[in-house]
Short mmCIF file of C-alpha atoms in Angstrom, two decimals:
data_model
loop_
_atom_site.label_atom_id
_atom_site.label_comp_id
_atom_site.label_asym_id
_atom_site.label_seq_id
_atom_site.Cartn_x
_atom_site.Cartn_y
_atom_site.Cartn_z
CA UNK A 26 95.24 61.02 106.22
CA UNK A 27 96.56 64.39 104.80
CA UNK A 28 95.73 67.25 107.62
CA UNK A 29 97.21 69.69 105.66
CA UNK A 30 94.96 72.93 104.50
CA UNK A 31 92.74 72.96 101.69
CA UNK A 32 94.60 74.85 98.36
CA UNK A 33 94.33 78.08 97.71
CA UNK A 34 93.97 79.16 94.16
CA UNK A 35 95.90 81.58 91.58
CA UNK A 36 95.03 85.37 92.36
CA UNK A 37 93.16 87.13 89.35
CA UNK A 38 95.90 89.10 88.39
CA UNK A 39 93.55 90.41 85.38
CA UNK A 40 91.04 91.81 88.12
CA UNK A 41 93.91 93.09 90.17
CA UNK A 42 94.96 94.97 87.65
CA UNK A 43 92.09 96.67 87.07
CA UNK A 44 91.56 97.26 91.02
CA UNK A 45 94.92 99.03 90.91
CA UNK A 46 94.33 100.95 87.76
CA UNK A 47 91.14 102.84 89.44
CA UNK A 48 93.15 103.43 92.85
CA UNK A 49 95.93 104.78 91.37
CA UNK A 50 93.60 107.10 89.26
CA UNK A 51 91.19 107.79 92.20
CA UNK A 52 94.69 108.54 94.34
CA UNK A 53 95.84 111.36 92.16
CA UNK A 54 99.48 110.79 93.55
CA UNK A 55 102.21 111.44 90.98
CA UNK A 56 104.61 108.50 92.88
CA UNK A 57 101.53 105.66 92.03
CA UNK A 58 101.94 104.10 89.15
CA UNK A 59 99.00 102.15 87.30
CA UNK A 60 101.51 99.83 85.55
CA UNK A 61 103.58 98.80 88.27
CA UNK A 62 101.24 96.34 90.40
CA UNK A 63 102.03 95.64 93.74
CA UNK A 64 102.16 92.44 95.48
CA UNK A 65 98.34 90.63 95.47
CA UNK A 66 98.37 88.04 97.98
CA UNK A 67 96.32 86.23 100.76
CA UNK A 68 95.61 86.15 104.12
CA UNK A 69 96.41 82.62 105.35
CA UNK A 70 97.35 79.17 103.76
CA UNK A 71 93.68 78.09 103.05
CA UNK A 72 90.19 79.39 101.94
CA UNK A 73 88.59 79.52 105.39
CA UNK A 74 91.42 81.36 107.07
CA UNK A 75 91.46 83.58 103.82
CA UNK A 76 88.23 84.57 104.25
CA UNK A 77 87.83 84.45 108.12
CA UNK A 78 90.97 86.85 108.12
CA UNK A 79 89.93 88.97 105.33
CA UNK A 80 86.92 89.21 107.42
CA UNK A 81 88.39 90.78 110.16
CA UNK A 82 89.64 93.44 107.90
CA UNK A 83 86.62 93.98 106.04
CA UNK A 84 83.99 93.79 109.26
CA UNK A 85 86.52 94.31 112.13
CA UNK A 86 89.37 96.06 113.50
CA UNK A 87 92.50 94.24 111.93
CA UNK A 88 94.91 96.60 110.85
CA UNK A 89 98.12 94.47 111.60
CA UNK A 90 99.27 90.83 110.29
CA UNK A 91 102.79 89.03 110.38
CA UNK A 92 104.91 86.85 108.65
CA UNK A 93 108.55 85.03 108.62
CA UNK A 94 111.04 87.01 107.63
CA UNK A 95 112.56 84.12 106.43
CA UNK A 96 109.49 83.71 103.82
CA UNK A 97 110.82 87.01 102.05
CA UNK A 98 114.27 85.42 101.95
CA UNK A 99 113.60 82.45 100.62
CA UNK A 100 111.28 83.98 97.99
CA UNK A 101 113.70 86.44 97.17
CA UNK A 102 111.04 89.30 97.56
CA UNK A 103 111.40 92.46 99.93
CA UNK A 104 110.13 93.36 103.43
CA UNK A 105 107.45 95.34 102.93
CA UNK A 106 108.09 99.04 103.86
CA UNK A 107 106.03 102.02 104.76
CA UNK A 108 103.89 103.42 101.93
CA UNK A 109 103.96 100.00 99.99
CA UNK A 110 100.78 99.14 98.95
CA UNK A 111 99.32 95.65 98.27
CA UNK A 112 96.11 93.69 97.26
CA UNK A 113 94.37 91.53 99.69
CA UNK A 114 92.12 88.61 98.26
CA UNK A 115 88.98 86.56 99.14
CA UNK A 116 89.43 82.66 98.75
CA UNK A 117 88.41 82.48 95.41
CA UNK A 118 91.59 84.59 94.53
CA UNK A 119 89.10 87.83 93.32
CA UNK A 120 90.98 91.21 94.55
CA UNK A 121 88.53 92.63 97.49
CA UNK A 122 90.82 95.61 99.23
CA UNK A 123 93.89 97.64 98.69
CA UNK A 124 95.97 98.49 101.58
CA UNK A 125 98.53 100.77 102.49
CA UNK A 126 101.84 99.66 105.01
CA UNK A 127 102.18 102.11 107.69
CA UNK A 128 104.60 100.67 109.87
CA UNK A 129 106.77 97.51 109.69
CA UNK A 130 109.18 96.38 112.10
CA UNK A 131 111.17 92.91 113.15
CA UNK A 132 111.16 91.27 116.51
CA UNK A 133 111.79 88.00 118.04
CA UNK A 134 108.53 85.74 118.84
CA UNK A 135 108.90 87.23 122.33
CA UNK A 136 109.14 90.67 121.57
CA UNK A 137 105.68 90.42 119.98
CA UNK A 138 103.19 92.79 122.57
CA UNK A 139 99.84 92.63 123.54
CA UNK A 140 99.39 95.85 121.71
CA UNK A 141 100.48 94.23 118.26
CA UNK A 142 98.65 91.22 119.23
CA UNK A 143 95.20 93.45 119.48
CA UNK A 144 95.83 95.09 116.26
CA UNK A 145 95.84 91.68 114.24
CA UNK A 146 92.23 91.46 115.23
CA UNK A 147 92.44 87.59 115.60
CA UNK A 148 90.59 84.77 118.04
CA UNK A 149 90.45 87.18 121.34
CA UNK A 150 92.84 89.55 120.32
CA UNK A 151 94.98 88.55 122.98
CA UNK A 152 99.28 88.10 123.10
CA UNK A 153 98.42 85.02 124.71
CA UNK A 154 96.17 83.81 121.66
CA UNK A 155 98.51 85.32 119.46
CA UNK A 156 101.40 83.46 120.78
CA UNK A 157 99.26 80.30 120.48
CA UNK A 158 97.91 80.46 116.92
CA UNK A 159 100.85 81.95 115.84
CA UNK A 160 103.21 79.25 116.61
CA UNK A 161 100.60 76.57 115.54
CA UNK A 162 100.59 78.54 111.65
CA UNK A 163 104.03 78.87 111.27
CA UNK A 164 104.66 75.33 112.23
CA UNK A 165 101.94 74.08 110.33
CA UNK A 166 103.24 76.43 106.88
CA UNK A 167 106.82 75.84 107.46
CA UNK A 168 106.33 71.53 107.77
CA UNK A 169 104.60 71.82 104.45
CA UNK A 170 107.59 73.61 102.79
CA UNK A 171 109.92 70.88 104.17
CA UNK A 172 111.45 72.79 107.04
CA UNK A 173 110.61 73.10 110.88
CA UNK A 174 110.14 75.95 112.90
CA UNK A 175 109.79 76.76 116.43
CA UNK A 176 109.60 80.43 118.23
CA UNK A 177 113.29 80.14 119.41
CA UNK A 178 114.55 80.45 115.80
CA UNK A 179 112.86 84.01 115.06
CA UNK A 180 116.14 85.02 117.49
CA UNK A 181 118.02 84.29 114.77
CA UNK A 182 118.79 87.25 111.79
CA UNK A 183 116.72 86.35 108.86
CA UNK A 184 113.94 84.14 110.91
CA UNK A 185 112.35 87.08 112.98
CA UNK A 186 109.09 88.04 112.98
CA UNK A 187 107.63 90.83 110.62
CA UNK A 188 105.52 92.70 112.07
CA UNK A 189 103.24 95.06 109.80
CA UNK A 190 100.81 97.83 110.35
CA UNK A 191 98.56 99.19 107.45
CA UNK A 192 95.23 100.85 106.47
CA UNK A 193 92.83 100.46 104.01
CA UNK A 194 92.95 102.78 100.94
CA UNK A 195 90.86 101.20 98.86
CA UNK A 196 87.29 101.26 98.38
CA UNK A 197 87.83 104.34 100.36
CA UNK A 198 86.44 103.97 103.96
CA UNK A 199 83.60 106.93 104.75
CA UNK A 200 85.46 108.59 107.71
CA UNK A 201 84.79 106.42 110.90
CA UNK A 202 83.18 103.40 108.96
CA UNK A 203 84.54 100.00 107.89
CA UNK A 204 84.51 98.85 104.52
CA UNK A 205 80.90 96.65 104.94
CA UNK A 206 80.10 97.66 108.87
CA UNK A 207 79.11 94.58 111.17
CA UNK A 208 75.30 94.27 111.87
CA UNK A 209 74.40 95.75 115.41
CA UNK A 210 73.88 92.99 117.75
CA UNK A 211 70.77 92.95 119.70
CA UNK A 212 70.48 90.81 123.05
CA UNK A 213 67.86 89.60 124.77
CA UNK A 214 67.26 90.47 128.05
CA UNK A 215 68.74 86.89 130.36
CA UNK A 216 65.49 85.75 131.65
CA UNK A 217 64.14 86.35 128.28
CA UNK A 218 66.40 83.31 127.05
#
């Protein structure tokens, strides 16, 4: 029985595109180009922790995520760096936010904090939790390249941890709102339960 993650499918590039195009002209900065788009991606190896973890962006407080460094090696692409920008996407590979690095750093597994761990905006926003789902992910992505990982490796140059910080620029967020704000929730009283 194959446990691995359900496929995600090819970004819309097309819709990107156009995403990009009315940022960059919204932005007014000289340095933005419309016809250089950055890097549109995912959250996650599979629709549901796409969306859940777009989610958190969208309806929470994530303003943090982390990879392998090793991923950017192998893939011959960059660390991101402060003041890149790149395209997040739903599960259905349609463009939903623009964001904006605003800090990026490396550290070892255990140099991960609990304040990093909080701004990921994951399970309970713990380190402990992020220690936990972390290692399961990069276990589980790394076995389905062909290669094994375990947290005593990201001591190693080229296999440490990125860890990246970033905002959303676009849509704009009104100031002090989330992009789609969560529903209040209303609780009953205990003995009305």
């Amino acid at each position: 029985m194959d446990s691995s993650p359900a496929k995600l499918p090819p970004v819309d590039l097309s819709g990107a595109v156009l995403m990009w195009r009315d940022y960059v002209e919204s932005a007014g900065r000289e340095e933005l180009r419309p016809d250089l788009l950055p890097v549109v991606e995912y959250f996650g190896d599979s629709p549901a922790l796409a969306d859940a973890l777009l989610r958190e962006v969208t309806h929470g407080d994530k303003r943090a995520t982390s990879s392998l460094e090793s991923e950017y090696l192998e893939a011959c692409e960059p660390l991101p760096e402060v003041g890149s920008h790149w395209i997040a996407c739903d599960s259905s590979g349609s463009p939903i936010l623009i964001l904006r690095t605003t800090k990026v750093s490396l550290a070892t597994f255990e140099e991960v904090d609990a304040d990093f761990a909080y701004a990921e905006g994951e399970d309970v926003r713990s380190l402990e939790s992020w220690r936990r789902e972390h290692e399961k992910y990069w276990r589980r992505t790394q076995r389905a390249a062909g290669l094994e990982w375990n947290p005593e490796l990201s001591r190693q140059p080229g296999c440490r941890i990125v860890l990246e910080r970033f905002e959303i620029v676009w849509p704009r967020e009104p100031a002090g709102q989330r992009v789609a704000p969560r529903p209040p929730v209303i609780q009953q009283p205990r003995d009305a339960m």
